[in-house]
CSV table of C-alpha atoms in Angstrom, one decimal:
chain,number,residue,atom,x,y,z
A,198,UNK,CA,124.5,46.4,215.1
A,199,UNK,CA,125.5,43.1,217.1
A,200,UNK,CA,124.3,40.1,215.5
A,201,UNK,CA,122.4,37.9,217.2
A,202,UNK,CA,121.6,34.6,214.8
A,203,UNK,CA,122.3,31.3,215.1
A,204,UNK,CA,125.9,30.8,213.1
A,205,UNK,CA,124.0,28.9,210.7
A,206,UNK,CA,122.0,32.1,210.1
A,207,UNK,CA,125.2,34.2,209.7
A,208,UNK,CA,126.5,32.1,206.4
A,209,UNK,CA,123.8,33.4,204.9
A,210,UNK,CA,124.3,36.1,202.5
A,211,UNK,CA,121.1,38.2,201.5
A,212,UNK,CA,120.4,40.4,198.6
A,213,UNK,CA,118.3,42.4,199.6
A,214,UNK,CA,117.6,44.1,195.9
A,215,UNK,CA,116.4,46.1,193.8
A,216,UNK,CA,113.8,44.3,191.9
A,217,UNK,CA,114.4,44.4,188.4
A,218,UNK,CA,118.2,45.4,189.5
A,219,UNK,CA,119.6,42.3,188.0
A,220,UNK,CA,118.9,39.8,190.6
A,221,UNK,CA,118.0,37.2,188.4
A,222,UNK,CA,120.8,36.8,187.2
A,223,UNK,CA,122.7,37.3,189.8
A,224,UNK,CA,121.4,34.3,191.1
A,225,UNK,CA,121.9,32.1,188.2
A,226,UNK,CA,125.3,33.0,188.2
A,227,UNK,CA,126.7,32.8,191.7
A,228,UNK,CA,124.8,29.4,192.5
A,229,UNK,CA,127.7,28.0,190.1
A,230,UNK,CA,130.6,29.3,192.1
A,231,UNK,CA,132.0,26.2,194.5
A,232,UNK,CA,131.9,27.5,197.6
A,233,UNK,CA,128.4,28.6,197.1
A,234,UNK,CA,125.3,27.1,197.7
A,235,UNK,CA,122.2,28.9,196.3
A,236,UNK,CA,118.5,27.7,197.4
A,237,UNK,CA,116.3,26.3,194.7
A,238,UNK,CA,113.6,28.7,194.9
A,239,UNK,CA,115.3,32.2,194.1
A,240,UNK,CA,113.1,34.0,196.3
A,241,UNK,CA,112.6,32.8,199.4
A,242,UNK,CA,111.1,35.8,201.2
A,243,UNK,CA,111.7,34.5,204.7
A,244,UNK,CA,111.8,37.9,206.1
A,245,UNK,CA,108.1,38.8,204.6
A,246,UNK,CA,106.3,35.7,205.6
A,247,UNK,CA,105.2,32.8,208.5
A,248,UNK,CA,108.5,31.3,208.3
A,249,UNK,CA,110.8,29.7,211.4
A,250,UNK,CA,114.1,29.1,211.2
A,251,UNK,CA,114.6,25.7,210.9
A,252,UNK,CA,112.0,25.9,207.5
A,253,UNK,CA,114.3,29.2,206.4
A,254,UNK,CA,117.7,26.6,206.5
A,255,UNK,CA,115.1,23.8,204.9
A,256,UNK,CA,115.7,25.6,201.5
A,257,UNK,CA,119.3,25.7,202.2
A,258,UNK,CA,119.8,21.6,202.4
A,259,UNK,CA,122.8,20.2,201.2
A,260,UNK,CA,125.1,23.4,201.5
A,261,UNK,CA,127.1,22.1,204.5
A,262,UNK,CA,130.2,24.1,204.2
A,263,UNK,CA,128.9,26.6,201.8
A,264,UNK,CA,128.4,30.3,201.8
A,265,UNK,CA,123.9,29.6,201.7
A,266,UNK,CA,122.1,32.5,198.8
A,267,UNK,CA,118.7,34.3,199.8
A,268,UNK,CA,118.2,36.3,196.7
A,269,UNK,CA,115.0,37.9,197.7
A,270,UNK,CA,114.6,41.6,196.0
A,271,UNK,CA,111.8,42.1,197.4
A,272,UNK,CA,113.2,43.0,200.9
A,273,UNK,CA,114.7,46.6,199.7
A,274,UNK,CA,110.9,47.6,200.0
A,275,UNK,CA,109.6,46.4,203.5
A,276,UNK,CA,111.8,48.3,206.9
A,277,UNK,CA,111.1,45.5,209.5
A,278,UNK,CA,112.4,43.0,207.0
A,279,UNK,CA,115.5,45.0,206.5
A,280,UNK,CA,116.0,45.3,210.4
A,281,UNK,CA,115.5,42.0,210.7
A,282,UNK,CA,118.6,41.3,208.2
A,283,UNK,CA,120.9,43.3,210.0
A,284,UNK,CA,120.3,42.3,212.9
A,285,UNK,CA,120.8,38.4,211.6
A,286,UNK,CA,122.9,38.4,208.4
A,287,UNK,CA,126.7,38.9,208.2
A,288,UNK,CA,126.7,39.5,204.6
A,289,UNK,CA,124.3,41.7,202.8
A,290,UNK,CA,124.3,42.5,199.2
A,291,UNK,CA,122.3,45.3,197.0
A,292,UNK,CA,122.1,46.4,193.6
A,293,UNK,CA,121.1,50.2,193.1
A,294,UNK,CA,119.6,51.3,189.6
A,295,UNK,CA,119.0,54.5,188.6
A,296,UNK,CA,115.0,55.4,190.0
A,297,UNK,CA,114.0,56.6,186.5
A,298,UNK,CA,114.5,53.4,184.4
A,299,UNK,CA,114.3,51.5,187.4
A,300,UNK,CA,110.7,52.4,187.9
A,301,UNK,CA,109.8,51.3,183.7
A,302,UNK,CA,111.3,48.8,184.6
A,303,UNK,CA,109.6,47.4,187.5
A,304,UNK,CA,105.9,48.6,186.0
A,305,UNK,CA,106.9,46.6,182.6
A,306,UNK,CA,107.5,43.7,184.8
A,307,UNK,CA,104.4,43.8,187.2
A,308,UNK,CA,102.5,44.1,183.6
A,309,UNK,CA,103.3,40.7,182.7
A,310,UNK,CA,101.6,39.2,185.7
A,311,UNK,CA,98.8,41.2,187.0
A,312,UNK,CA,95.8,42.5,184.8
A,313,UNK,CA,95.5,45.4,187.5
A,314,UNK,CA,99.4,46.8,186.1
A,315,UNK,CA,97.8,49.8,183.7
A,316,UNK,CA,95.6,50.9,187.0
A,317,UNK,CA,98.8,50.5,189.2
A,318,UNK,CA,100.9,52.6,186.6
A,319,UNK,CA,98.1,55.5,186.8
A,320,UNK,CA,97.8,54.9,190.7
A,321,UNK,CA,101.5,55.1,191.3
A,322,UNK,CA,101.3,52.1,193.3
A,323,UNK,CA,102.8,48.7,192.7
A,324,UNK,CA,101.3,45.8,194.5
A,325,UNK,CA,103.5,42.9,194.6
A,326,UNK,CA,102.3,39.5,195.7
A,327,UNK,CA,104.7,37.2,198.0
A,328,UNK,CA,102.2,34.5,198.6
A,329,UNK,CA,98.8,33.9,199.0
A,330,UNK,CA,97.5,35.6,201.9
A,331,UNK,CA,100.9,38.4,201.6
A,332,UNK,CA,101.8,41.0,199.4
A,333,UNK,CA,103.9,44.6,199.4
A,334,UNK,CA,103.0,47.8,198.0
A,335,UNK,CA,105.2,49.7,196.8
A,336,UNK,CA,103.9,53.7,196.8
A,337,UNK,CA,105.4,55.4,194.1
A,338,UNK,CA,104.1,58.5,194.7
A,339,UNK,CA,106.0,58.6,198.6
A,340,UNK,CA,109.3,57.2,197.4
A,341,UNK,CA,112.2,59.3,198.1
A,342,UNK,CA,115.2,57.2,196.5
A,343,UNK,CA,118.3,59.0,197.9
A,344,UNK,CA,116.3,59.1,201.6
A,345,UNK,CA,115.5,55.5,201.4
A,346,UNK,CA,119.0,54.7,200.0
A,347,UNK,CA,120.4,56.4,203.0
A,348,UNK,CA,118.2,54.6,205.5
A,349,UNK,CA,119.4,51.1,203.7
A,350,UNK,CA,122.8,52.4,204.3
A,351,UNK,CA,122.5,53.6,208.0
A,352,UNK,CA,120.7,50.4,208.8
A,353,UNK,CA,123.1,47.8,207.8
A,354,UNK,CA,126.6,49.8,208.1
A,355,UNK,CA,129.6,48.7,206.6
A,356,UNK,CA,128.5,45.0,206.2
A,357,UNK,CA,126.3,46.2,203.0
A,358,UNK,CA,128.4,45.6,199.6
A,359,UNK,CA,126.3,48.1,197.1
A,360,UNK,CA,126.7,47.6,193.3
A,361,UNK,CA,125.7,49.9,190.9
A,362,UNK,CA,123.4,48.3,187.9
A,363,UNK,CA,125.3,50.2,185.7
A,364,UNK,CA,128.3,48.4,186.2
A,365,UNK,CA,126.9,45.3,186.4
A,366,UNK,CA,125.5,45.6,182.6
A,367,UNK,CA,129.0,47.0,181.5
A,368,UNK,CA,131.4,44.9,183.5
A,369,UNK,CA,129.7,42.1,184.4
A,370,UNK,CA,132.8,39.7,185.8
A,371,UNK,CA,134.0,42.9,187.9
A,372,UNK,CA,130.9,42.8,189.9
A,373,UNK,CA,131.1,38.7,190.2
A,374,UNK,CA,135.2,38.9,191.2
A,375,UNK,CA,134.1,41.8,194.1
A,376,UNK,CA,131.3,39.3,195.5
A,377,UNK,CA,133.6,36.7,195.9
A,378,UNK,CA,135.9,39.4,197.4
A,379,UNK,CA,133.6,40.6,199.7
A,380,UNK,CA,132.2,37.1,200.8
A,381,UNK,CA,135.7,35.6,201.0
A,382,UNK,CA,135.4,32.6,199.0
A,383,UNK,CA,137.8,31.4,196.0
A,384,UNK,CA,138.7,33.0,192.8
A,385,UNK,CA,136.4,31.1,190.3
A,386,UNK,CA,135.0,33.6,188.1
A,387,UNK,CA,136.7,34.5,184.4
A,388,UNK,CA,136.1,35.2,180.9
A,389,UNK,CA,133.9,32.4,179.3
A,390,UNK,CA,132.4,30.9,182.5
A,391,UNK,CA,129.6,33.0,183.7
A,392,UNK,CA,126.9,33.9,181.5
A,393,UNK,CA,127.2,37.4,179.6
A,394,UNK,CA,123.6,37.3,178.9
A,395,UNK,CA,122.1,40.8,178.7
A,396,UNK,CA,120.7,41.9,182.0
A,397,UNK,CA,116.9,42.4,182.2
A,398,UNK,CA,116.3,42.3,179.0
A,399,UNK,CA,113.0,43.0,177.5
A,400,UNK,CA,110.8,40.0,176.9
A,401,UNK,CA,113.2,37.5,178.8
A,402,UNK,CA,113.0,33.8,179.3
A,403,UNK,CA,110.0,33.6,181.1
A,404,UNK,CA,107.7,31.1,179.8
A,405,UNK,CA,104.3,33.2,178.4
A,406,UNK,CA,102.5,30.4,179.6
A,407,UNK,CA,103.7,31.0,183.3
A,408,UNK,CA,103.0,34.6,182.5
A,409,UNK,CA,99.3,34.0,181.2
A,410,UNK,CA,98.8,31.6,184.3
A,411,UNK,CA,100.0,34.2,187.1
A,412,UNK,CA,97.7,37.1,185.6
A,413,UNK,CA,94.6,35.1,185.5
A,414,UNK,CA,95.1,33.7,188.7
A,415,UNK,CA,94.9,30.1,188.1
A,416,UNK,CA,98.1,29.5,189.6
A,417,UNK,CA,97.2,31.1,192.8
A,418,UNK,CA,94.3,28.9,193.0
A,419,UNK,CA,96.2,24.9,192.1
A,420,UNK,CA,99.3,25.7,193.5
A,421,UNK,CA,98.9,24.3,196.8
A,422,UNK,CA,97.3,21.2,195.8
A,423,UNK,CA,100.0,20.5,193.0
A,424,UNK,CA,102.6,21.6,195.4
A,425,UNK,CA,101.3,19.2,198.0
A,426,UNK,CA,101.4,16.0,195.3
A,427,UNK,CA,103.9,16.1,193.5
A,428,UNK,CA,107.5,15.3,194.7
A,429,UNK,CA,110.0,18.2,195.4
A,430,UNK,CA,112.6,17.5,192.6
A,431,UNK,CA,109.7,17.9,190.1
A,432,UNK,CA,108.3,21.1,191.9
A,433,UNK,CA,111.6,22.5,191.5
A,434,UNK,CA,112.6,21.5,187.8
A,435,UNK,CA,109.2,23.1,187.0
A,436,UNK,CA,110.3,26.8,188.7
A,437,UNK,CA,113.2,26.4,186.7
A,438,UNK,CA,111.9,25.9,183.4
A,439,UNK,CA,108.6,28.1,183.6
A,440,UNK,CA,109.3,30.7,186.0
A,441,UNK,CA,113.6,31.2,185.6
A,442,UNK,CA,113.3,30.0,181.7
A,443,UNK,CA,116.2,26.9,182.5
């Protein structure tokens, strides 16, 4: 597939997923590398929301010369999102975890932020919020893995860079040195600078404040107003310490 973005658009690299894959920390380690330049918000979701593309490179200010990072997990689950990728990005990454503990792992997850997860669970379907008036569901219960795999794969070609979550638990720095490989930037990563931290581990960093806020919904309802007065530094140390545990 021809891409047809603005350049601007095309030094963007996406990773497109999975969700509880190992994204996280995927992100907080490749926004260290040099020639990197990672947005503030992890998840930007610009392909699942109202958003232009001048407000899309917004998140990306102050990474002139940089490979730019949408981390965004949540695309691996919505088609016109992923279309939208390939037809835009030059560079798109995904993590693959095996379906059976990927699926614990997701419903563990959701459980810490919705009071609706044990209905979900016996429903076999996973409704994940993107913003206020969005959200996807994810349909357990339809889900082929390999058939969706393969339609991830036919979609974006050979620019798709696929890492398996298993190796990314065991040999962390391998899958670090092949992104810079496939991206084309400098050799930065080695033993002792990169965090070893285990991935996805149960309980994390998330604040359990955060957590109690998002399931009872308070957050939904003051966000906008405190988004709206206070300054954009401060919104974004905040994300960092309750919702990425910095």
């Amino acid at each position: 597939m021809t891409i047809t973005a603005p350049p601007s658009l095309e030094r963007i690299a996406v990773v497109i997923g999975m969700p509880r894959a190992g994204t996280t920390w995927l992100y907080e380690n490749l926004k260290h590398h040099p020639d990197l330049c990672a947005s503030d918000y992890k998840e930007i979701n610009r392909y699942l929301r109202a958003m232009s593309d001048a407000q899309y490179l917004d998140h990306f200010r102050g990474c002139e010369g940089r490979i730019m990072l949408d981390i965004s997990p949540a695309y691996y689950f919505d088609r016109a999102a992923l279309g939208e990728i390939a037809a835009r990005h030059r560079f798109v990454i995904l993590l693959v975890r095996e379906p059976g503990e990927w699926i614990e792992s997701l419903a563990a997850h959701i459980g810490r932020y919705d009071r609706k997860a044990d209905r979900m669970a016996s429903e076999g379907r996973y409704r994940m919020a993107i913003d206020r008036e969005r959200s996807i569901t994810f349909d357990h219960n339809t889900y082929d893995h390999e058939r969706h795999l393969a339609e991830v794969r036919t979609l974006l070609g050979s620019r798709l860079l696929e890492i398996p979550f298993a190796l990314l638990q065991s040999d962390p720095l391998q899958v670090l040195k092949r992104i810079e490989r496939y991206l084309g930037v400098s050799d930065h990563f080695a033993p002792g600078n990169f965090t070893e931290a285990k991935v996805n581990a149960r309980g994390g960093r998330v604040s359990p404040l955060y957590a109690f806020l998002v399931r009872h919904g308070v957050l939904t309802a003051v966000a906008p107003i405190v988004l709206m007065l206070l300054p954009r530094k401060l919104v974004h140390w905040l994300r960092r310490r309750f919702v990425y545990g910095q």
